Amino acid sequence: MCQHKPACPTADSADREAARLTAHHPEQGWSLLCNGVLLFEDTGELLPDGQIIAPHRPLTAGQVATAA
């Protein structure tokens, strides 16, 4: 799909989120990357083959538990 030089990461690569934006709709909460990945504002993803990647938000300091 990608016509960029160098080519963007493919949808099945670990760094797929580094692909360039094709469409960006923050008012609707999603963006389309040039590798066909739909990226949602909650960090979830929908891959071109229909596979769903669950949201993977980084933990904030308030969410990190420490061992006693």
CSV table of N, CA and C in Angstrom, one decimal:
chain,number,residue,atom,x,y,z
A,1,MET,N,0.8,-1.2,0.0
A,1,MET,CA,0.0,0.0,0.0
A,1,MET,C,0.9,1.3,0.0
A,2,CYS,N,1.9,1.3,0.8
A,2,CYS,CA,2.7,2.5,1.0
A,2,CYS,C,3.5,2.8,-0.2
A,3,GLN,N,3.5,4.1,-0.6
A,3,GLN,CA,4.2,4.6,-1.8
A,3,GLN,C,5.4,5.4,-1.3
A,4,HIS,N,5.6,5.5,0.0
A,4,HIS,CA,6.7,6.4,0.5
A,4,HIS,C,8.1,5.7,0.4
A,5,LYS,N,9.1,6.6,0.3
A,5,LYS,CA,10.5,6.1,0.3
A,5,LYS,C,11.2,6.7,1.4
A,6,PRO,N,11.8,6.0,2.4
A,6,PRO,CA,11.6,4.5,2.5
A,6,PRO,C,10.2,4.1,2.9
A,7,ALA,N,9.9,2.9,2.6
A,7,ALA,CA,8.5,2.4,2.8
A,7,ALA,C,8.2,2.4,4.3
A,8,CYS,N,6.9,2.7,4.7
A,8,CYS,CA,6.5,2.6,6.0
A,8,CYS,C,6.4,1.2,6.5
A,9,PRO,N,6.4,0.9,7.8
A,9,PRO,CA,6.3,-0.4,8.3
A,9,PRO,C,5.0,-1.1,7.9
A,10,THR,N,5.0,-2.3,7.6
A,10,THR,CA,3.8,-3.0,7.2
A,10,THR,C,2.8,-3.2,8.4
A,11,ALA,N,1.6,-3.6,8.1
A,11,ALA,CA,0.6,-3.7,9.1
A,11,ALA,C,0.9,-4.9,10.1
A,12,ASP,N,1.7,-5.9,9.7
A,12,ASP,CA,2.0,-7.0,10.6
A,12,ASP,C,3.3,-6.8,11.3
A,13,SER,N,4.0,-5.7,11.1
A,13,SER,CA,5.3,-5.5,11.8
A,13,SER,C,5.0,-4.9,13.2
A,14,ALA,N,6.0,-5.0,14.1
A,14,ALA,CA,5.8,-4.6,15.5
A,14,ALA,C,5.7,-3.0,15.6
A,15,ASP,N,6.4,-2.3,14.6
A,15,ASP,CA,6.3,-0.9,14.6
A,15,ASP,C,5.3,-0.3,13.7
A,16,ARG,N,4.2,-1.0,13.4
A,16,ARG,CA,3.2,-0.6,12.5
A,16,ARG,C,2.6,0.8,12.7
A,17,GLU,N,2.6,1.3,14.0
A,17,GLU,CA,2.1,2.6,14.3
A,17,GLU,C,3.0,3.7,13.8
A,18,ALA,N,4.2,3.4,13.3
A,18,ALA,CA,5.1,4.5,12.8
A,18,ALA,C,4.8,4.9,11.4
A,19,ALA,N,3.8,4.2,10.8
A,19,ALA,CA,3.4,4.5,9.4
A,19,ALA,C,2.8,5.9,9.3
A,20,ARG,N,2.9,6.5,8.1
A,20,ARG,CA,2.3,7.9,8.0
A,20,ARG,C,0.8,7.9,8.0
A,21,LEU,N,0.3,9.0,8.4
A,21,LEU,CA,-1.2,9.2,8.4
A,21,LEU,C,-1.7,9.4,7.0
A,22,THR,N,-2.8,8.7,6.7
A,22,THR,CA,-3.5,8.9,5.4
A,22,THR,C,-4.7,9.8,5.7
A,23,ALA,N,-5.4,9.5,6.8
A,23,ALA,CA,-6.6,10.2,7.2
A,23,ALA,C,-6.6,10.4,8.7
A,24,HIS,N,-7.0,11.6,9.2
A,24,HIS,CA,-7.0,11.8,10.6
A,24,HIS,C,-8.3,12.5,11.0
A,25,HIS,N,-9.0,11.8,11.9
A,25,HIS,CA,-10.3,12.3,12.3
A,25,HIS,C,-10.4,12.3,13.8
A,26,PRO,N,-9.7,13.3,14.5
A,26,PRO,CA,-9.7,13.3,15.9
A,26,PRO,C,-11.1,13.5,16.5
A,27,GLU,N,-12.0,14.2,15.8
A,27,GLU,CA,-13.4,14.4,16.3
A,27,GLU,C,-14.1,13.1,16.4
A,28,GLN,N,-13.7,12.1,15.6
A,28,GLN,CA,-14.4,10.7,15.6
A,28,GLN,C,-13.5,9.7,16.4
A,29,GLY,N,-12.3,10.1,16.7
A,29,GLY,CA,-11.4,9.2,17.5
A,29,GLY,C,-10.6,8.2,16.7
A,30,TRP,N,-10.3,8.4,15.4
A,30,TRP,CA,-9.6,7.4,14.7
A,30,TRP,C,-8.7,8.1,13.6
A,31,SER,N,-7.7,7.3,13.2
A,31,SER,CA,-6.8,7.7,12.1
A,31,SER,C,-6.5,6.5,11.3
A,32,LEU,N,-6.3,6.7,10.0
A,32,LEU,CA,-5.9,5.7,9.1
A,32,LEU,C,-4.5,5.9,8.7
A,33,LEU,N,-3.7,4.8,8.8
A,33,LEU,CA,-2.3,4.9,8.5
A,33,LEU,C,-2.1,4.3,7.1
A,34,CYS,N,-1.0,4.7,6.4
A,34,CYS,CA,-0.8,4.3,5.0
A,34,CYS,C,-0.6,2.8,4.8
A,35,ASN,N,-0.4,2.0,5.9
A,35,ASN,CA,-0.3,0.6,5.8
A,35,ASN,C,-1.6,-0.1,6.0
A,36,GLY,N,-2.7,0.7,6.1
A,36,GLY,CA,-4.0,0.1,6.2
A,36,GLY,C,-4.5,-0.1,7.6
A,37,VAL,N,-3.8,0.3,8.6
A,37,VAL,CA,-4.1,0.1,10.0
A,37,VAL,C,-5.0,1.3,10.4
A,38,LEU,N,-6.2,1.0,11.1
A,38,LEU,CA,-7.0,2.0,11.7
A,38,LEU,C,-6.5,2.1,13.1
A,39,LEU,N,-6.1,3.3,13.6
A,39,LEU,CA,-5.6,3.5,14.9
A,39,LEU,C,-6.6,4.4,15.6
A,40,PHE,N,-7.1,3.9,16.8
A,40,PHE,CA,-8.1,4.6,17.6
A,40,PHE,C,-7.5,5.4,18.7
A,41,GLU,N,-8.1,6.4,19.2
A,41,GLU,CA,-7.6,7.3,20.2
A,41,GLU,C,-7.3,6.6,21.5
A,42,ASP,N,-8.0,5.4,21.8
A,42,ASP,CA,-7.8,4.7,23.0
A,42,ASP,C,-6.6,3.7,22.8
A,43,THR,N,-5.9,3.9,21.7
A,43,THR,CA,-4.7,3.1,21.4
A,43,THR,C,-5.0,1.7,20.9
A,44,GLY,N,-6.3,1.4,20.7
A,44,GLY,CA,-6.7,0.1,20.0
A,44,GLY,C,-6.4,0.3,18.5
A,45,GLU,N,-6.4,-0.9,17.8
A,45,GLU,CA,-6.1,-0.9,16.4
A,45,GLU,C,-6.9,-1.9,15.7
A,46,LEU,N,-7.2,-1.7,14.4
A,46,LEU,CA,-7.9,-2.6,13.6
A,46,LEU,C,-7.0,-2.8,12.4
A,47,LEU,N,-6.5,-4.0,12.2
A,47,LEU,CA,-5.6,-4.3,11.1
A,47,LEU,C,-6.3,-4.6,9.8
A,48,PRO,N,-5.7,-4.5,8.7
A,48,PRO,CA,-6.4,-4.7,7.4
A,48,PRO,C,-7.0,-6.1,7.2
A,49,ASP,N,-6.5,-7.1,7.9
A,49,ASP,CA,-7.0,-8.4,7.8
A,49,ASP,C,-8.2,-8.6,8.8
A,50,GLY,N,-8.6,-7.6,9.5
A,50,GLY,CA,-9.7,-7.7,10.5
A,50,GLY,C,-9.3,-8.0,11.9
A,51,GLN,N,-8.0,-8.3,12.1
A,51,GLN,CA,-7.5,-8.6,13.5
A,51,GLN,C,-7.6,-7.3,14.3
A,52,ILE,N,-8.1,-7.5,15.6
A,52,ILE,CA,-8.2,-6.5,16.5
A,52,ILE,C,-7.0,-6.5,17.5
A,53,ILE,N,-6.4,-5.3,17.7
A,53,ILE,CA,-5.4,-5.2,18.7
A,53,ILE,C,-6.0,-4.3,19.8
A,54,ALA,N,-6.0,-4.9,21.0
A,54,ALA,CA,-6.6,-4.3,22.2
A,54,ALA,C,-5.9,-3.0,22.5
A,55,PRO,N,-6.5,-2.0,23.1
A,55,PRO,CA,-5.8,-0.8,23.6
A,55,PRO,C,-4.7,-1.2,24.5
A,56,HIS,N,-3.6,-0.4,24.3
A,56,HIS,CA,-2.4,-0.7,25.0
A,56,HIS,C,-1.8,0.7,25.5
A,57,ARG,N,-2.6,1.3,26.4
A,57,ARG,CA,-2.1,2.6,26.9
A,57,ARG,C,-1.0,2.4,27.9
A,58,PRO,N,0.0,3.3,27.9
A,58,PRO,CA,1.1,3.2,28.9
A,58,PRO,C,0.5,3.4,30.3
A,59,LEU,N,1.1,2.8,31.3
A,59,LEU,CA,0.7,3.0,32.6
A,59,LEU,C,1.2,4.4,33.1
A,60,THR,N,0.3,5.1,33.8
A,60,THR,CA,0.7,6.3,34.5
A,60,THR,C,1.2,6.0,35.9
A,61,ALA,N,1.8,7.0,36.5
A,61,ALA,CA,2.3,6.8,37.9
A,61,ALA,C,1.2,6.4,38.8
A,62,GLY,N,0.0,6.8,38.7
A,62,GLY,CA,-1.1,6.4,39.5
A,62,GLY,C,-1.5,5.0,39.4
A,63,GLN,N,-1.2,4.4,38.2
A,63,GLN,CA,-1.7,3.0,37.9
A,63,GLN,C,-0.6,2.0,38.3
A,64,VAL,N,0.6,2.4,38.6
A,64,VAL,CA,1.7,1.5,38.8
A,64,VAL,C,1.6,1.0,40.3
A,65,ALA,N,1.6,-0.3,40.5
A,65,ALA,CA,1.6,-0.8,41.9
A,65,ALA,C,3.0,-1.1,42.3
A,66,THR,N,3.4,-0.9,43.5
A,66,THR,CA,4.7,-1.2,44.0
A,66,THR,C,4.6,-2.4,45.0
A,67,ALA,N,5.6,-3.2,45.0
A,67,ALA,CA,5.6,-4.3,45.9
A,67,ALA,C,6.0,-3.8,47.3
A,68,ALA,N,5.3,-4.4,48.3
A,68,ALA,CA,5.6,-4.0,49.7
A,68,ALA,C,6.8,-4.7,50.2
